mmCIF file of C-alpha atoms in Angstrom:
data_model
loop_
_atom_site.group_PDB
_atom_site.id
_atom_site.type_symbol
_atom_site.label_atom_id
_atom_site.label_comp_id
_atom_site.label_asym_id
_atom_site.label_seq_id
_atom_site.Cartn_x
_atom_site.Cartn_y
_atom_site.Cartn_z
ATOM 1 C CA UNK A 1 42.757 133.670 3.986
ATOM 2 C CA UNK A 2 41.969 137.202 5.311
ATOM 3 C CA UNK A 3 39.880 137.743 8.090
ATOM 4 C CA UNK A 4 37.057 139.353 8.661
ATOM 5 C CA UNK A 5 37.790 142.801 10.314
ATOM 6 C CA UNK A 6 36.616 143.387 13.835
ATOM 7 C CA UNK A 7 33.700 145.584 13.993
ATOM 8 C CA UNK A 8 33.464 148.824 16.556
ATOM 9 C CA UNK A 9 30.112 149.175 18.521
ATOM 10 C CA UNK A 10 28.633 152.573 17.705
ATOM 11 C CA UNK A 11 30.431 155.882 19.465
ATOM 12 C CA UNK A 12 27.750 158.197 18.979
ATOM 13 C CA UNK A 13 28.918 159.476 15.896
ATOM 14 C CA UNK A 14 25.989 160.186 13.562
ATOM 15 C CA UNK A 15 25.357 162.196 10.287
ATOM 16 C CA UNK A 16 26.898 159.556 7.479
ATOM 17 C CA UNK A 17 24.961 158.010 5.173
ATOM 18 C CA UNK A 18 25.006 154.021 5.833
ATOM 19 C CA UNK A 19 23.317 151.345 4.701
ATOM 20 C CA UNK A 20 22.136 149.008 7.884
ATOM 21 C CA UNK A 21 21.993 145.326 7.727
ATOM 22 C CA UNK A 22 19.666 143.402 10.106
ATOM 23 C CA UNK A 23 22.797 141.046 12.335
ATOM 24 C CA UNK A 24 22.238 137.643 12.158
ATOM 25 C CA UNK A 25 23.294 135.782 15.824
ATOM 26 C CA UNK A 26 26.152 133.056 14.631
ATOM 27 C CA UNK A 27 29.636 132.369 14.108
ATOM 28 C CA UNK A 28 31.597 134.360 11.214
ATOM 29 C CA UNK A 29 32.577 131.506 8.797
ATOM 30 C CA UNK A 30 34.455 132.482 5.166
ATOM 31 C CA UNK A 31 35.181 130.303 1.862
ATOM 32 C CA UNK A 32 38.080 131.314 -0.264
ATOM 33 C CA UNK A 33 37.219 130.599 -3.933
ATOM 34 C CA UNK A 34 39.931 131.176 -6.653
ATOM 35 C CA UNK A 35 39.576 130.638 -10.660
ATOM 36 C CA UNK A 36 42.447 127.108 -10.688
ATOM 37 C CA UNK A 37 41.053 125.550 -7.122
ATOM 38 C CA UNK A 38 37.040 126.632 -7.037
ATOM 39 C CA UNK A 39 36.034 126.621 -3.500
ATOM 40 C CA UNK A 40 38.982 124.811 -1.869
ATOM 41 C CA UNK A 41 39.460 126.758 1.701
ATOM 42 C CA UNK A 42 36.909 127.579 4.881
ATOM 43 C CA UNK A 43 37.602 128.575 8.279
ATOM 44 C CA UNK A 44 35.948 130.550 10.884
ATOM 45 C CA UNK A 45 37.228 133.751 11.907
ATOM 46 C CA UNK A 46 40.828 132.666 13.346
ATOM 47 C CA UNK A 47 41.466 129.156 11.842
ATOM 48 C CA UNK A 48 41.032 126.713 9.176
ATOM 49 C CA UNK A 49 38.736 123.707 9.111
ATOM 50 C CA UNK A 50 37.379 120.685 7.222
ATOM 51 C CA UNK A 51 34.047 118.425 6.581
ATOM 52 C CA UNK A 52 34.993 116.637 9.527
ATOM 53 C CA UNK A 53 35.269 119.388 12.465
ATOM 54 C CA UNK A 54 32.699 118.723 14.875
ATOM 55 C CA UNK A 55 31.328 122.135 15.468
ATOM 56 C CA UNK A 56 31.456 123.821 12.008
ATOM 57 C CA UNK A 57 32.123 120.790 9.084
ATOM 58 C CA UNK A 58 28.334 120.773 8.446
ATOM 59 C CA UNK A 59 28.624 124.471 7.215
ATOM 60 C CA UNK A 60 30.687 123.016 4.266
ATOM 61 C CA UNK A 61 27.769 121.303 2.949
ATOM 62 C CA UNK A 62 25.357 123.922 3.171
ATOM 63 C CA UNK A 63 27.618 126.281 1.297
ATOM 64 C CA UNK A 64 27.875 124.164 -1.571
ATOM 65 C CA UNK A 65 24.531 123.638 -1.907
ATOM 66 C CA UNK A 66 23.461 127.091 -1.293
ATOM 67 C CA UNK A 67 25.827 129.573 -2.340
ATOM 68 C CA UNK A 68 28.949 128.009 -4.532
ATOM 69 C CA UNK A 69 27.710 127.403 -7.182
ATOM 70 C CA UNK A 70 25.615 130.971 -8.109
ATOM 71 C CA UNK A 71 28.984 132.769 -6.443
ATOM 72 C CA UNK A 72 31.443 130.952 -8.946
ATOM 73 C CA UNK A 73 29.175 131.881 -12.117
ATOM 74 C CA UNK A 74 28.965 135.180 -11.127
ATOM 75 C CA UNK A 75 32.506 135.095 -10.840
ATOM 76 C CA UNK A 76 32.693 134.560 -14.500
ATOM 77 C CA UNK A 77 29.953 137.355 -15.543
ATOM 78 C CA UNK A 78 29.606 139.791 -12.876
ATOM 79 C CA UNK A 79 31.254 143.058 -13.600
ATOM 80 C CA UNK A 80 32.212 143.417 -9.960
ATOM 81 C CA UNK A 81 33.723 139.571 -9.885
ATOM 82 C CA UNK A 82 34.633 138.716 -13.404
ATOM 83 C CA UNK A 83 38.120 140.281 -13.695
ATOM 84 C CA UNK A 84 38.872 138.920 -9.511
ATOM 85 C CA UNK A 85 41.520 135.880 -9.813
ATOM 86 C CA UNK A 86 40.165 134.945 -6.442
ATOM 87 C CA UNK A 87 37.088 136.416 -3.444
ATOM 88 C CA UNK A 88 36.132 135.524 -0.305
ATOM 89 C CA UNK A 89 32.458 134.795 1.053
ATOM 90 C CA UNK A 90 31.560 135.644 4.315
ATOM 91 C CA UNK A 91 28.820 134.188 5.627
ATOM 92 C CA UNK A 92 26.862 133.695 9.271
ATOM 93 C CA UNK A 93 26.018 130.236 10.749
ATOM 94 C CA UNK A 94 23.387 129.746 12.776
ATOM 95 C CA UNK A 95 20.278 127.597 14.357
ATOM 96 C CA UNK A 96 17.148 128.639 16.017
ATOM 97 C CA UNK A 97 18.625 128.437 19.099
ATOM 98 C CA UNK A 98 22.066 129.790 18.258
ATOM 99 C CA UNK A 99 23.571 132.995 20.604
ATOM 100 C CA UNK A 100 26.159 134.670 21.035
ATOM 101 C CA UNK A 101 28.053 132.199 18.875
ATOM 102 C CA UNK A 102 27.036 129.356 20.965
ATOM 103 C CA UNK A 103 24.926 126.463 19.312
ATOM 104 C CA UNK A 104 23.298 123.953 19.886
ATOM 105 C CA UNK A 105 24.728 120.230 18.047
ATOM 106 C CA UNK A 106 21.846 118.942 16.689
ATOM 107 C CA UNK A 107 19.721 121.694 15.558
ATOM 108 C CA UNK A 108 19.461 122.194 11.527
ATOM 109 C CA UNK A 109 22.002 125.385 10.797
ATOM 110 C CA UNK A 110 21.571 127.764 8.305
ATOM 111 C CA UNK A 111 23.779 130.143 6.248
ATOM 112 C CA UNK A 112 23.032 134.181 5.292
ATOM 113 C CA UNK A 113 25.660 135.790 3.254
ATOM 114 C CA UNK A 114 26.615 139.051 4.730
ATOM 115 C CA UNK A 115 30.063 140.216 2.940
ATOM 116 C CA UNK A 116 32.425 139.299 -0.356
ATOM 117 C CA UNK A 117 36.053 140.556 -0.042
ATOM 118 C CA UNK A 118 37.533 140.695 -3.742
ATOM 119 C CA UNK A 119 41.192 139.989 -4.368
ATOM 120 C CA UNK A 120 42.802 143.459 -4.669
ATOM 121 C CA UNK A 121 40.019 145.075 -4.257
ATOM 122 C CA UNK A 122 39.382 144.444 -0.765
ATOM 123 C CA UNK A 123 35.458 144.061 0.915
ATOM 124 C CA UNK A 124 32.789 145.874 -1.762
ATOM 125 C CA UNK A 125 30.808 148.569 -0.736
ATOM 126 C CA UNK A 126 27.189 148.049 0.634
ATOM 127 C CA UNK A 127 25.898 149.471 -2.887
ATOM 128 C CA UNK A 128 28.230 147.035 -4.769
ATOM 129 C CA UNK A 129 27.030 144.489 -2.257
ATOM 130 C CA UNK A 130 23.421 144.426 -3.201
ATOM 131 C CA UNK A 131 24.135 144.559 -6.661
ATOM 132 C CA UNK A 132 26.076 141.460 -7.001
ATOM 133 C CA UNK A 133 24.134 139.488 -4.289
ATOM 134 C CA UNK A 134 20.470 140.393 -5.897
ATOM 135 C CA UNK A 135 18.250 137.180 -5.997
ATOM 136 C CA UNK A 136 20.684 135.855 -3.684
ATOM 137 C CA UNK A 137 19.923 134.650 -0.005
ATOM 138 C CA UNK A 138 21.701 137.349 1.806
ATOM 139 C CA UNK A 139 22.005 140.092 5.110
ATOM 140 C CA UNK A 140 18.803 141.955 4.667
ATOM 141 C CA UNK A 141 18.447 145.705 4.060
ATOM 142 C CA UNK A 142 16.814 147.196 7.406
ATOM 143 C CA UNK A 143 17.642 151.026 6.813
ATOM 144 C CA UNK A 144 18.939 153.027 4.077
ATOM 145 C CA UNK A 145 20.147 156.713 4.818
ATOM 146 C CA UNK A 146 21.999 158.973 7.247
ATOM 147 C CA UNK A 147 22.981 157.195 10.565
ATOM 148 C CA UNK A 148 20.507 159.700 12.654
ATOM 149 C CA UNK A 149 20.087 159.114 16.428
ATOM 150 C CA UNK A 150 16.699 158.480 16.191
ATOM 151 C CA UNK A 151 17.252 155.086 13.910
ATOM 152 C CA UNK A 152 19.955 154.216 16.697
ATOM 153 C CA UNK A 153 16.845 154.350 19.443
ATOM 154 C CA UNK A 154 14.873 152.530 17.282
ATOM 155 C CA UNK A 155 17.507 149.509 17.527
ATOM 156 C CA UNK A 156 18.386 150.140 20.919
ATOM 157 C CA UNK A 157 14.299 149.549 21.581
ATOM 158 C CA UNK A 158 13.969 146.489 19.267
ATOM 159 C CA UNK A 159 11.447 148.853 17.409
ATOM 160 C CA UNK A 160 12.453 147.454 13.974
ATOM 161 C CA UNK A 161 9.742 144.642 13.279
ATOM 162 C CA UNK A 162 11.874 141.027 13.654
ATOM 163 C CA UNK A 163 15.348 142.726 14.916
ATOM 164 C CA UNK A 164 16.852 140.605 17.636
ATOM 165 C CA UNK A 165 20.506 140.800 18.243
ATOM 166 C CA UNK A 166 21.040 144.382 15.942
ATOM 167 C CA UNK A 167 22.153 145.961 12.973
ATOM 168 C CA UNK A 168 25.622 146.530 11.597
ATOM 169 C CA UNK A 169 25.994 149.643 9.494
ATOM 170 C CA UNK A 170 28.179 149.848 6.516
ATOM 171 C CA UNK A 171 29.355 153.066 4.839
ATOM 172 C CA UNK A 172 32.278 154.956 3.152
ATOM 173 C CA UNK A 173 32.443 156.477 -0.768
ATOM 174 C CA UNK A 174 35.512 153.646 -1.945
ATOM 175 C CA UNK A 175 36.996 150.417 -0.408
ATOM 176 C CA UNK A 176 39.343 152.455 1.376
ATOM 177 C CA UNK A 177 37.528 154.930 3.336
ATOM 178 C CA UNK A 178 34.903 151.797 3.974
ATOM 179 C CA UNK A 179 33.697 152.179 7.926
ATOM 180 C CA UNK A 180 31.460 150.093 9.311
ATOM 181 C CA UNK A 181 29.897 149.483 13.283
ATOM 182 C CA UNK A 182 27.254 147.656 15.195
ATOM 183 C CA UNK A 183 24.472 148.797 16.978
ATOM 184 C CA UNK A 184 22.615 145.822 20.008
ATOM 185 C CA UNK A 185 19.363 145.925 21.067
ATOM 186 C CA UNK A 186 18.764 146.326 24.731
ATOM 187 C CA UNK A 187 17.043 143.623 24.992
ATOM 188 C CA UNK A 188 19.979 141.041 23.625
ATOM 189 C CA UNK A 189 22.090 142.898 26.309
ATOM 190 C CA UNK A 190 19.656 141.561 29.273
ATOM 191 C CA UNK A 191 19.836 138.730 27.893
ATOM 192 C CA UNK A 192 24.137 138.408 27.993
ATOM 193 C CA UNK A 193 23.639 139.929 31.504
ATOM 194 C CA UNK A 194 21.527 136.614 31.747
ATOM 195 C CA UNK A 195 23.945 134.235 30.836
ATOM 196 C CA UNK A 196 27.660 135.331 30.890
ATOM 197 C CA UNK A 197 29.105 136.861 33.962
ATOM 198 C CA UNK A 198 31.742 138.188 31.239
ATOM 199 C CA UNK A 199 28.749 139.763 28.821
ATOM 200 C CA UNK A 200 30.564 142.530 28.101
ATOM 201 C CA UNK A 201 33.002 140.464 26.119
ATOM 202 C CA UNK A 202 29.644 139.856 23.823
ATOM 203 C CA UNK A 203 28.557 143.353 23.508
ATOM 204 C CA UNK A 204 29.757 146.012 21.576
#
């Protein structure tokens, strides 16, 4: 099952149009759906697990009541799914207390959608995103436009009404020329100073 590509912090670089997407504060899980097996594979970003792993089985459950079901039809009427033999969801899991992929065992977790990789096709395009996820629960929209330096303070600030951990921006004209990096707060990086000696390994 492919993985979700690593993500670059931001290098300064600004001037391309991007579509920003507020960064939910989990762990990277992904379901592999294909047209014989349904939903028959999940793992988090390096392995494979099951309805009984300890830390991540629960996810399971939530995806099939929130998201397998709407994500297999459109599978079979979407003009960006219907022709795939097989996709991949990936998704963020998190509590109310979840950070820096850390939870906490016995809060409730939730689920937000946040990327579909297409067999052959590879992961769709922010645009082709929104249009297959619409009425879905998914990564909200915080910013639409060129990646200017003053929308990069306004993260950096947490001036962006409910932003906590950041934003990860998404651009590129076709699946191949698809870039994409994330932009922390300030404030989530006093917090890692906080609690990991190592916070860098958490940053960008």
């Amino acid at each position: 099952m492919k993985q979700y590509p690593s993500i670059p912090g931001f290098d300064g670089s600004i001037g391309n149009p991007c579509t920003a997407f507020y960064k939910y504060d989990g762990s990277n899980l992904r379901a592999e759906w294909n047209r014989k097996s349904g939903w028959f594979k999940f793992g988090t970003r390096t392995r494979l697990f099951d309805e009984k792993d300890p830390e991540f089985g629960s996810a399971i459950k939530i995806f099939q009541e929130t998201y397998a079901e709407q994500l297999a039809s459109l599978c079979k009427k979407h003009k960006l799914l219907r022709n795939a033999q097989a996709i991949i969801a990936y998704v963020e899991f998190f509590g109310p207390s979840s950070f820096a992929g850390q939870h906490k065992p016995d809060e409730p977790k939730e689920l937000v959608l946040f990327d579909i990789n297409v067999h052959k096709r590879g992961i769709l395009l922010p645009d082709e995103f929104l249009d297959v996820t619409e009425g879905l629960k998914a990564a909200k929209v915080v910013y639409k436009g060129n990646l200017t330096q003053g929308f990069v303070n306004e993260v950096r600030n947490s001036q962006i009404p409910g932003l906590r951990e950041g934003v990860i921006c998404k651009g590129g004209a076709s699946q191949h020329k698809l870039w994409m990096c994330k932009i922390k707060t300030l404030t989530y990086l006093e917090e890692l100073k906080k609690r990991y000696e190592n916070w860098e390994e958490y940053w960008e």
